[in-house]
Each structure stands twice: as C-alpha cells, then as structure tokens.
Amino acid sequence: MTDPLGPVSPAPSPLLVVVDGANVVGSRPDGWWRDRKGAAERLRDRLASEGLPGHAGPVEIVLVVEGAARGVASVPGVRVESAPGSGDDRIVELTAEHVGRSRLVVTADRELRRRVTALGAEVTGPRTVLD
C-alpha cells in the first residue's frame, strides 16, 4: 500500500549559528583580556540561556574559541569548538561543511564576513547576541 500523501520529507535542519567567540567577546571592553576562557564561558552560558534573540525557530549554536579560550566545554544548547589554529579558519570550515543549510555567522570581522558570505552564509554583528 502506498502513502496517499506521498513520500515524507525529513524535517529541515535548524538554522546553524556559528559564533566567532574571540570577536564577540572582544567587542566590549569589560576586562575580558584578563580571563579569556572565563569570558568565553560567560558568552557560552548566555547563548545557552537566551539562544538567538529574535529568532523563533530552532537553532544549532556553535561557539568557536581559540587561543587562551581553548578548552571551554560544551553545554546543552551550545557546542563549543576549540580551533586548533585560527578561529576564523575553523568558522569558514564549519560554514563550508554545511552548504545547503541555512547558516548565520556572528562576527564583526570584515575579512571573515567576506569569506563566509562567499559560501552563501548570512552574517550579523556581535550585538545580535549581546544586546
């Protein structure tokens, strides 16, 4: 017997939100440079509790950290990726791995914005997740 409604399509993947941790944390002069890992953890926790403000649908949030912020653990709602080298390069890799899916990169870095929009991702600034 066939399904009268036709084949069932898989549910669309949630919006992939890739956050440039160093750029977002560095966008506010709040002493983050004294404890980069702690600042990244505070950003992670804020993202886990608030998600993506203004976005009603489901999201998958990936926080990319580098340098002294490496080693921040993932928590429910936020996967943390410790970049082995450049955080920007890891963000571009993640964006490229998910072509065909809706992707939003949170950064103010002009060169990174250029690189990810060339892959079809949208971009927004740090205020999106901080205000």
Short mmCIF file of N, CA and C in Angstrom, two decimals, residues 6 10 13-14 17 21 31 34 42 62 69 78 120:
data_model
loop_
_atom_site.label_atom_id
_atom_site.label_comp_id
_atom_site.label_asym_id
_atom_site.label_seq_id
_atom_site.Cartn_x
_atom_site.Cartn_y
_atom_site.Cartn_z
N GLY A 6 2.00 10.88 -0.28
CA GLY A 6 3.30 10.89 -0.95
C GLY A 6 4.42 10.65 0.04
N PRO A 10 12.10 14.73 5.18
CA PRO A 10 12.69 14.93 6.50
C PRO A 10 12.51 16.38 6.94
N SER A 13 16.76 21.09 8.62
CA SER A 13 17.74 21.29 9.69
C SER A 13 17.54 22.66 10.30
N PRO A 14 17.76 22.76 11.62
CA PRO A 14 17.64 24.09 12.24
C PRO A 14 18.73 25.03 11.72
N VAL A 17 24.00 28.50 13.70
CA VAL A 17 24.55 29.79 14.12
C VAL A 17 25.98 29.54 14.59
N GLY A 21 33.75 33.52 18.75
CA GLY A 21 33.90 33.82 20.17
C GLY A 21 34.87 34.95 20.46
N GLY A 31 37.05 43.95 30.37
CA GLY A 31 38.11 43.24 31.08
C GLY A 31 38.29 41.80 30.64
N ARG A 34 41.69 39.80 30.72
CA ARG A 34 42.30 39.26 31.94
C ARG A 34 41.96 37.78 32.14
N ARG A 42 31.29 32.75 29.84
CA ARG A 42 30.13 33.62 30.08
C ARG A 42 29.32 33.80 28.79
N VAL A 62 26.96 27.00 17.54
CA VAL A 62 28.34 26.55 17.68
C VAL A 62 29.18 27.78 18.02
N ALA A 69 41.31 30.78 25.16
CA ALA A 69 39.94 30.34 25.46
C ALA A 69 39.70 28.87 25.09
N VAL A 78 24.64 24.66 23.34
CA VAL A 78 25.80 25.30 22.68
C VAL A 78 26.94 24.29 22.58
N GLY A 120 27.79 31.49 0.92
CA GLY A 120 26.34 31.54 0.99
C GLY A 120 25.76 31.75 2.37
#
